[in-house]
JSON list of C-alpha atoms in Angstrom, two decimals:
[
{"chain": "A", "resi": 1, "resn": "MET", "atom": "CA", "xyz": [2.79, 15.81, -14.49]},
{"chain": "A", "resi": 2, "resn": "GLN", "atom": "CA", "xyz": [4.51, 14.87, -11.24]},
{"chain": "A", "resi": 3, "resn": "LYS", "atom": "CA", "xyz": [8.32, 14.73, -11.23]},
{"chain": "A", "resi": 4, "resn": "ILE", "atom": "CA", "xyz": [8.70, 11.31, -9.59]},
{"chain": "A", "resi": 5, "resn": "THR", "atom": "CA", "xyz": [6.32, 8.44, -10.32]},
{"chain": "A", "resi": 6, "resn": "PRO", "atom": "CA", "xyz": [6.49, 5.03, -8.60]},
{"chain": "A", "resi": 7, "resn": "PHE", "atom": "CA", "xyz": [6.92, 2.32, -11.24]},
{"chain": "A", "resi": 8, "resn": "LEU", "atom": "CA", "xyz": [5.52, -1.09, -10.29]},
{"chain": "A", "resi": 9, "resn": "TRP", "atom": "CA", "xyz": [6.74, -4.25, -12.06]},
{"chain": "A", "resi": 10, "resn": "PHE", "atom": "CA", "xyz": [4.19, -7.06, -12.35]},
{"chain": "A", "resi": 11, "resn": "ASP", "atom": "CA", "xyz": [4.52, -10.39, -14.12]},
{"chain": "A", "resi": 12, "resn": "ASP", "atom": "CA", "xyz": [1.37, -10.20, -16.28]},
{"chain": "A", "resi": 13, "resn": "GLN", "atom": "CA", "xyz": [-1.29, -8.85, -13.95]},
{"chain": "A", "resi": 14, "resn": "ALA", "atom": "CA", "xyz": [-0.69, -5.07, -14.07]},
{"chain": "A", "resi": 15, "resn": "GLU", "atom": "CA", "xyz": [-4.15, -4.28, -15.43]},
{"chain": "A", "resi": 16, "resn": "GLU", "atom": "CA", "xyz": [-5.86, -6.57, -12.90]},
{"chain": "A", "resi": 17, "resn": "ALA", "atom": "CA", "xyz": [-3.86, -5.02, -10.05]},
{"chain": "A", "resi": 18, "resn": "VAL", "atom": "CA", "xyz": [-4.69, -1.47, -11.18]},
{"chain": "A", "resi": 19, "resn": "ARG", "atom": "CA", "xyz": [-8.41, -2.28, -11.33]},
{"chain": "A", "resi": 20, "resn": "HIS", "atom": "CA", "xyz": [-8.22, -3.78, -7.84]},
{"chain": "A", "resi": 21, "resn": "TYR", "atom": "CA", "xyz": [-6.41, -0.74, -6.42]},
{"chain": "A", "resi": 22, "resn": "MET", "atom": "CA", "xyz": [-8.95, 1.56, -8.09]},
{"chain": "A", "resi": 23, "resn": "SER", "atom": "CA", "xyz": [-11.76, -0.39, -6.39]},
{"chain": "A", "resi": 24, "resn": "VAL", "atom": "CA", "xyz": [-10.09, 0.18, -3.00]},
{"chain": "A", "resi": 25, "resn": "PHE", "atom": "CA", "xyz": [-9.39, 3.89, -3.38]},
{"chain": "A", "resi": 26, "resn": "GLY", "atom": "CA", "xyz": [-12.36, 5.93, -4.57]},
{"chain": "A", "resi": 27, "resn": "ASP", "atom": "CA", "xyz": [-10.37, 8.87, -5.90]},
{"chain": "A", "resi": 28, "resn": "SER", "atom": "CA", "xyz": [-8.67, 7.02, -8.77]},
{"chain": "A", "resi": 29, "resn": "ARG", "atom": "CA", "xyz": [-8.49, 6.79, -12.54]},
{"chain": "A", "resi": 30, "resn": "ILE", "atom": "CA", "xyz": [-6.58, 5.25, -15.42]},
{"chain": "A", "resi": 31, "resn": "VAL", "atom": "CA", "xyz": [-4.55, 7.91, -17.21]},
{"chain": "A", "resi": 32, "resn": "ASP", "atom": "CA", "xyz": [-3.05, 5.88, -20.06]},
{"chain": "A", "resi": 33, "resn": "VAL", "atom": "CA", "xyz": [-2.61, 2.32, -21.33]},
{"chain": "A", "resi": 34, "resn": "GLN", "atom": "CA", "xyz": [0.25, 1.35, -23.62]},
{"chain": "A", "resi": 35, "resn": "ARG", "atom": "CA", "xyz": [0.38, -1.97, -25.44]},
{"chain": "A", "resi": 36, "resn": "TYR", "atom": "CA", "xyz": [3.27, -4.05, -26.71]},
{"chain": "A", "resi": 37, "resn": "GLY", "atom": "CA", "xyz": [3.88, -3.80, -30.44]},
{"chain": "A", "resi": 38, "resn": "GLU", "atom": "CA", "xyz": [5.41, -6.27, -32.85]},
{"chain": "A", "resi": 39, "resn": "ALA", "atom": "CA", "xyz": [8.90, -5.46, -31.50]},
{"chain": "A", "resi": 40, "resn": "GLY", "atom": "CA", "xyz": [7.90, -7.00, -28.11]},
{"chain": "A", "resi": 41, "resn": "PRO", "atom": "CA", "xyz": [9.19, -8.10, -25.76]},
{"chain": "A", "resi": 42, "resn": "GLY", "atom": "CA", "xyz": [5.61, -8.89, -24.72]},
{"chain": "A", "resi": 43, "resn": "LYS", "atom": "CA", "xyz": [3.01, -10.39, -27.04]},
{"chain": "A", "resi": 44, "resn": "ALA", "atom": "CA", "xyz": [1.79, -7.78, -29.55]},
{"chain": "A", "resi": 45, "resn": "GLY", "atom": "CA", "xyz": [-1.43, -6.13, -28.42]},
{"chain": "A", "resi": 46, "resn": "THR", "atom": "CA", "xyz": [-1.12, -7.06, -24.74]},
{"chain": "A", "resi": 47, "resn": "VAL", "atom": "CA", "xyz": [-0.89, -4.40, -22.03]},
{"chain": "A", "resi": 48, "resn": "MET", "atom": "CA", "xyz": [2.64, -3.15, -21.48]},
{"chain": "A", "resi": 49, "resn": "THR", "atom": "CA", "xyz": [2.00, -0.30, -19.01]},
{"chain": "A", "resi": 50, "resn": "VAL", "atom": "CA", "xyz": [-0.94, 1.26, -17.22]},
{"chain": "A", "resi": 51, "resn": "THR", "atom": "CA", "xyz": [-0.49, 4.78, -15.89]},
{"chain": "A", "resi": 52, "resn": "PHE", "atom": "CA", "xyz": [-3.02, 5.40, -13.10]},
{"chain": "A", "resi": 53, "resn": "GLU", "atom": "CA", "xyz": [-3.81, 7.64, -10.15]},
{"chain": "A", "resi": 54, "resn": "LEU", "atom": "CA", "xyz": [-4.81, 6.70, -6.62]},
{"chain": "A", "resi": 55, "resn": "ALA", "atom": "CA", "xyz": [-5.87, 9.56, -4.33]},
{"chain": "A", "resi": 56, "resn": "GLY", "atom": "CA", "xyz": [-4.02, 12.06, -6.53]},
{"chain": "A", "resi": 57, "resn": "GLN", "atom": "CA", "xyz": [-0.77, 10.04, -6.66]},
{"chain": "A", "resi": 58, "resn": "GLN", "atom": "CA", "xyz": [0.27, 8.79, -10.07]},
{"chain": "A", "resi": 59, "resn": "PHE", "atom": "CA", "xyz": [1.82, 5.33, -10.63]},
{"chain": "A", "resi": 60, "resn": "ILE", "atom": "CA", "xyz": [2.88, 3.25, -13.61]},
{"chain": "A", "resi": 61, "resn": "ALA", "atom": "CA", "xyz": [2.26, -0.51, -13.64]},
{"chain": "A", "resi": 62, "resn": "LEU", "atom": "CA", "xyz": [4.28, -2.66, -16.06]},
{"chain": "A", "resi": 63, "resn": "ASN", "atom": "CA", "xyz": [3.66, -6.19, -17.29]},
{"chain": "A", "resi": 64, "resn": "GLY", "atom": "CA", "xyz": [7.36, -7.02, -17.34]},
{"chain": "A", "resi": 65, "resn": "GLY", "atom": "CA", "xyz": [7.36, -10.76, -16.82]},
{"chain": "A", "resi": 66, "resn": "PRO", "atom": "CA", "xyz": [8.47, -12.95, -13.92]},
{"chain": "A", "resi": 67, "resn": "HIS", "atom": "CA", "xyz": [12.03, -11.58, -13.69]},
{"chain": "A", "resi": 68, "resn": "PHE", "atom": "CA", "xyz": [11.47, -9.37, -10.62]},
{"chain": "A", "resi": 69, "resn": "THR", "atom": "CA", "xyz": [9.10, -9.47, -7.66]},
{"chain": "A", "resi": 70, "resn": "PHE", "atom": "CA", "xyz": [8.14, -7.07, -4.90]},
{"chain": "A", "resi": 71, "resn": "ASN", "atom": "CA", "xyz": [9.54, -7.34, -1.38]},
{"chain": "A", "resi": 72, "resn": "GLU", "atom": "CA", "xyz": [9.27, -5.44, 1.89]},
{"chain": "A", "resi": 73, "resn": "ALA", "atom": "CA", "xyz": [12.16, -3.12, 0.99]},
{"chain": "A", "resi": 74, "resn": "VAL", "atom": "CA", "xyz": [9.63, -0.89, -0.80]},
{"chain": "A", "resi": 75, "resn": "SER", "atom": "CA", "xyz": [6.06, -0.39, 0.37]},
{"chain": "A", "resi": 76, "resn": "LEU", "atom": "CA", "xyz": [3.22, 2.05, -0.13]},
{"chain": "A", "resi": 77, "resn": "SER", "atom": "CA", "xyz": [2.15, 3.82, 3.06]},
{"chain": "A", "resi": 78, "resn": "VAL", "atom": "CA", "xyz": [-1.49, 4.83, 3.40]},
{"chain": "A", "resi": 79, "resn": "ASP", "atom": "CA", "xyz": [-2.46, 7.57, 5.87]},
{"chain": "A", "resi": 80, "resn": "CYS", "atom": "CA", "xyz": [-5.68, 6.69, 7.72]},
{"chain": "A", "resi": 81, "resn": "VAL", "atom": "CA", "xyz": [-7.72, 8.98, 9.94]},
{"chain": "A", "resi": 82, "resn": "THR", "atom": "CA", "xyz": [-10.06, 6.51, 11.69]},
{"chain": "A", "resi": 83, "resn": "GLN", "atom": "CA", "xyz": [-10.06, 2.89, 12.83]},
{"chain": "A", "resi": 84, "resn": "GLU", "atom": "CA", "xyz": [-12.87, 2.26, 10.36]},
{"chain": "A", "resi": 85, "resn": "GLU", "atom": "CA", "xyz": [-10.60, 3.40, 7.52]},
{"chain": "A", "resi": 86, "resn": "VAL", "atom": "CA", "xyz": [-7.76, 1.20, 8.82]},
{"chain": "A", "resi": 87, "resn": "ASP", "atom": "CA", "xyz": [-10.12, -1.78, 9.03]},
{"chain": "A", "resi": 88, "resn": "GLU", "atom": "CA", "xyz": [-11.58, -1.25, 5.55]},
{"chain": "A", "resi": 89, "resn": "LEU", "atom": "CA", "xyz": [-8.23, -0.80, 3.81]},
{"chain": "A", "resi": 90, "resn": "TRP", "atom": "CA", "xyz": [-6.70, -3.71, 5.72]},
{"chain": "A", "resi": 91, "resn": "GLU", "atom": "CA", "xyz": [-9.51, -5.98, 4.57]},
{"chain": "A", "resi": 92, "resn": "LYS", "atom": "CA", "xyz": [-9.57, -4.82, 0.94]},
{"chain": "A", "resi": 93, "resn": "LEU", "atom": "CA", "xyz": [-5.83, -4.58, 0.35]},
{"chain": "A", "resi": 94, "resn": "GLY", "atom": "CA", "xyz": [-5.09, -7.75, 2.28]},
{"chain": "A", "resi": 95, "resn": "ALA", "atom": "CA", "xyz": [-7.70, -9.95, 0.59]},
{"chain": "A", "resi": 96, "resn": "GLY", "atom": "CA", "xyz": [-5.84, -12.92, -0.83]},
{"chain": "A", "resi": 97, "resn": "GLY", "atom": "CA", "xyz": [-2.54, -11.60, 0.51]},
{"chain": "A", "resi": 98, "resn": "GLU", "atom": "CA", "xyz": [-0.60, -11.90, 3.73]},
{"chain": "A", "resi": 99, "resn": "GLU", "atom": "CA", "xyz": [-0.61, -9.96, 6.99]},
{"chain": "A", "resi": 100, "resn": "GLY", "atom": "CA", "xyz": [2.68, -8.61, 8.23]},
{"chain": "A", "resi": 101, "resn": "GLN", "atom": "CA", "xyz": [3.66, -6.97, 11.51]},
{"chain": "A", "resi": 102, "resn": "CYS", "atom": "CA", "xyz": [3.12, -3.37, 12.59]},
{"chain": "A", "resi": 103, "resn": "GLY", "atom": "CA", "xyz": [0.49, -2.41, 10.02]},
{"chain": "A", "resi": 104, "resn": "TRP", "atom": "CA", "xyz": [2.23, -3.98, 7.01]},
{"chain": "A", "resi": 105, "resn": "LEU", "atom": "CA", "xyz": [0.50, -6.34, 4.59]},
{"chain": "A", "resi": 106, "resn": "LYS", "atom": "CA", "xyz": [1.24, -7.93, 1.25]},
{"chain": "A", "resi": 107, "resn": "ASP", "atom": "CA", "xyz": [-1.57, -7.81, -1.30]},
{"chain": "A", "resi": 108, "resn": "ARG", "atom": "CA", "xyz": [-2.43, -10.69, -3.62]},
{"chain": "A", "resi": 109, "resn": "PHE", "atom": "CA", "xyz": [-0.10, -9.22, -6.27]},
{"chain": "A", "resi": 110, "resn": "GLY", "atom": "CA", "xyz": [2.88, -9.23, -3.89]},
{"chain": "A", "resi": 111, "resn": "LEU", "atom": "CA", "xyz": [2.99, -5.45, -3.30]},
{"chain": "A", "resi": 112, "resn": "TRP", "atom": "CA", "xyz": [3.58, -4.39, 0.30]},
{"chain": "A", "resi": 113, "resn": "TRP", "atom": "CA", "xyz": [1.43, -1.72, 1.97]},
{"chain": "A", "resi": 114, "resn": "GLN", "atom": "CA", "xyz": [1.57, 0.05, 5.31]},
{"chain": "A", "resi": 115, "resn": "VAL", "atom": "CA", "xyz": [-1.89, 0.89, 6.64]},
{"chain": "A", "resi": 116, "resn": "ASN", "atom": "CA", "xyz": [-1.07, 3.55, 9.22]},
{"chain": "A", "resi": 117, "resn": "PRO", "atom": "CA", "xyz": [-3.38, 5.64, 11.37]},
{"chain": "A", "resi": 118, "resn": "ARG", "atom": "CA", "xyz": [-2.28, 9.25, 11.89]},
{"chain": "A", "resi": 119, "resn": "LYS", "atom": "CA", "xyz": [-2.71, 8.71, 15.61]},
{"chain": "A", "resi": 120, "resn": "LEU", "atom": "CA", "xyz": [0.26, 6.30, 15.60]},
{"chain": "A", "resi": 121, "resn": "ASN", "atom": "CA", "xyz": [2.68, 8.99, 14.42]},
{"chain": "A", "resi": 122, "resn": "GLU", "atom": "CA", "xyz": [1.17, 11.49, 16.85]},
{"chain": "A", "resi": 123, "resn": "LEU", "atom": "CA", "xyz": [1.67, 9.16, 19.82]},
{"chain": "A", "resi": 124, "resn": "LEU", "atom": "CA", "xyz": [5.16, 8.04, 18.75]},
{"chain": "A", "resi": 125, "resn": "SER", "atom": "CA", "xyz": [6.18, 11.70, 18.43]},
{"chain": "A", "resi": 126, "resn": "ASP", "atom": "CA", "xyz": [5.31, 12.51, 22.04]},
{"chain": "A", "resi": 127, "resn": "PRO", "atom": "CA", "xyz": [8.26, 14.22, 23.77]},
{"chain": "A", "resi": 128, "resn": "ASP", "atom": "CA", "xyz": [7.82, 11.87, 26.75]},
{"chain": "A", "resi": 129, "resn": "PRO", "atom": "CA", "xyz": [10.01, 8.86, 25.83]},
{"chain": "A", "resi": 130, "resn": "VAL", "atom": "CA", "xyz": [8.20, 6.61, 28.33]},
{"chain": "A", "resi": 131, "resn": "LYS", "atom": "CA", "xyz": [4.80, 7.21, 26.74]},
{"chain": "A", "resi": 132, "resn": "ALA", "atom": "CA", "xyz": [6.18, 6.93, 23.21]},
{"chain": "A", "resi": 133, "resn": "GLY", "atom": "CA", "xyz": [8.00, 3.74, 24.23]},
{"chain": "A", "resi": 134, "resn": "ARG", "atom": "CA", "xyz": [4.78, 2.14, 25.51]},
{"chain": "A", "resi": 135, "resn": "VAL", "atom": "CA", "xyz": [3.12, 2.95, 22.19]},
{"chain": "A", "resi": 136, "resn": "MET", "atom": "CA", "xyz": [6.02, 1.43, 20.25]},
{"chain": "A", "resi": 137, "resn": "LYS", "atom": "CA", "xyz": [5.94, -1.71, 22.39]},
{"chain": "A", "resi": 138, "resn": "ALA", "atom": "CA", "xyz": [2.18, -2.07, 21.82]},
{"chain": "A", "resi": 139, "resn": "MET", "atom": "CA", "xyz": [2.53, -1.52, 18.07]},
{"chain": "A", "resi": 140, "resn": "LEU", "atom": "CA", "xyz": [5.26, -4.14, 17.78]},
{"chain": "A", "resi": 141, "resn": "GLN", "atom": "CA", "xyz": [2.76, -6.73, 19.06]},
{"chain": "A", "resi": 142, "resn": "MET", "atom": "CA", "xyz": [0.17, -5.89, 16.37]},
{"chain": "A", "resi": 143, "resn": "LYS", "atom": "CA", "xyz": [-0.47, -6.89, 12.81]},
{"chain": "A", "resi": 144, "resn": "LYS", "atom": "CA", "xyz": [-3.35, -4.54, 11.91]},
{"chain": "A", "resi": 145, "resn": "ILE", "atom": "CA", "xyz": [-2.97, -1.36, 13.95]},
{"chain": "A", "resi": 146, "resn": "ASP", "atom": "CA", "xyz": [-5.56, -0.90, 16.71]},
{"chain": "A", "resi": 147, "resn": "ILE", "atom": "CA", "xyz": [-5.80, 2.80, 17.53]},
{"chain": "A", "resi": 148, "resn": "GLN", "atom": "CA", "xyz": [-7.57, 2.31, 20.87]},
{"chain": "A", "resi": 149, "resn": "ALA", "atom": "CA", "xyz": [-4.94, -0.17, 22.05]},
{"chain": "A", "resi": 150, "resn": "LEU", "atom": "CA", "xyz": [-2.25, 2.40, 21.18]},
{"chain": "A", "resi": 151, "resn": "VAL", "atom": "CA", "xyz": [-4.09, 5.11, 23.12]},
{"chain": "A", "resi": 152, "resn": "ASP", "atom": "CA", "xyz": [-4.52, 2.73, 26.07]},
{"chain": "A", "resi": 153, "resn": "ALA", "atom": "CA", "xyz": [-0.78, 1.98, 26.09]},
{"chain": "A", "resi": 154, "resn": "TYR", "atom": "CA", "xyz": [-0.02, 5.69, 25.88]},
{"chain": "A", "resi": 155, "resn": "GLU", "atom": "CA", "xyz": [-2.30, 6.54, 28.81]},
{"chain": "A", "resi": 156, "resn": "GLN", "atom": "CA", "xyz": [-1.11, 3.77, 31.17]}
]
């Protein structure tokens, strides 16, 4: 069992969200489902928590009611190797959600994701501040990250 597990609070769509995330990431599984009992606070028999794994990372999703919602202060960052992977995850995670700036998007459940190509970090880490600065400037103009546009800015 991992020491620290992200705990995600949903209104009443934890199970639906988990199934959606599992459809996006192939290496995933449900580990455990706990249901509310007679003591509540949810309706007896309904899903309370779903413990699940995505790409080897474990999470817990809670049906906790409408008291709290996600915001950009916490997001899940996904490491992508290719533009095709960026494009696929952007489309699947963003379906029914909202595009943000610089590779950020909000899914239809309100959870924020960062869909980041490895190349972005590589280019931003260049010891030449002028090259890294051009990459940063290009990225700040993007919603979904375009790897080739970053490389073009870097090589100017």
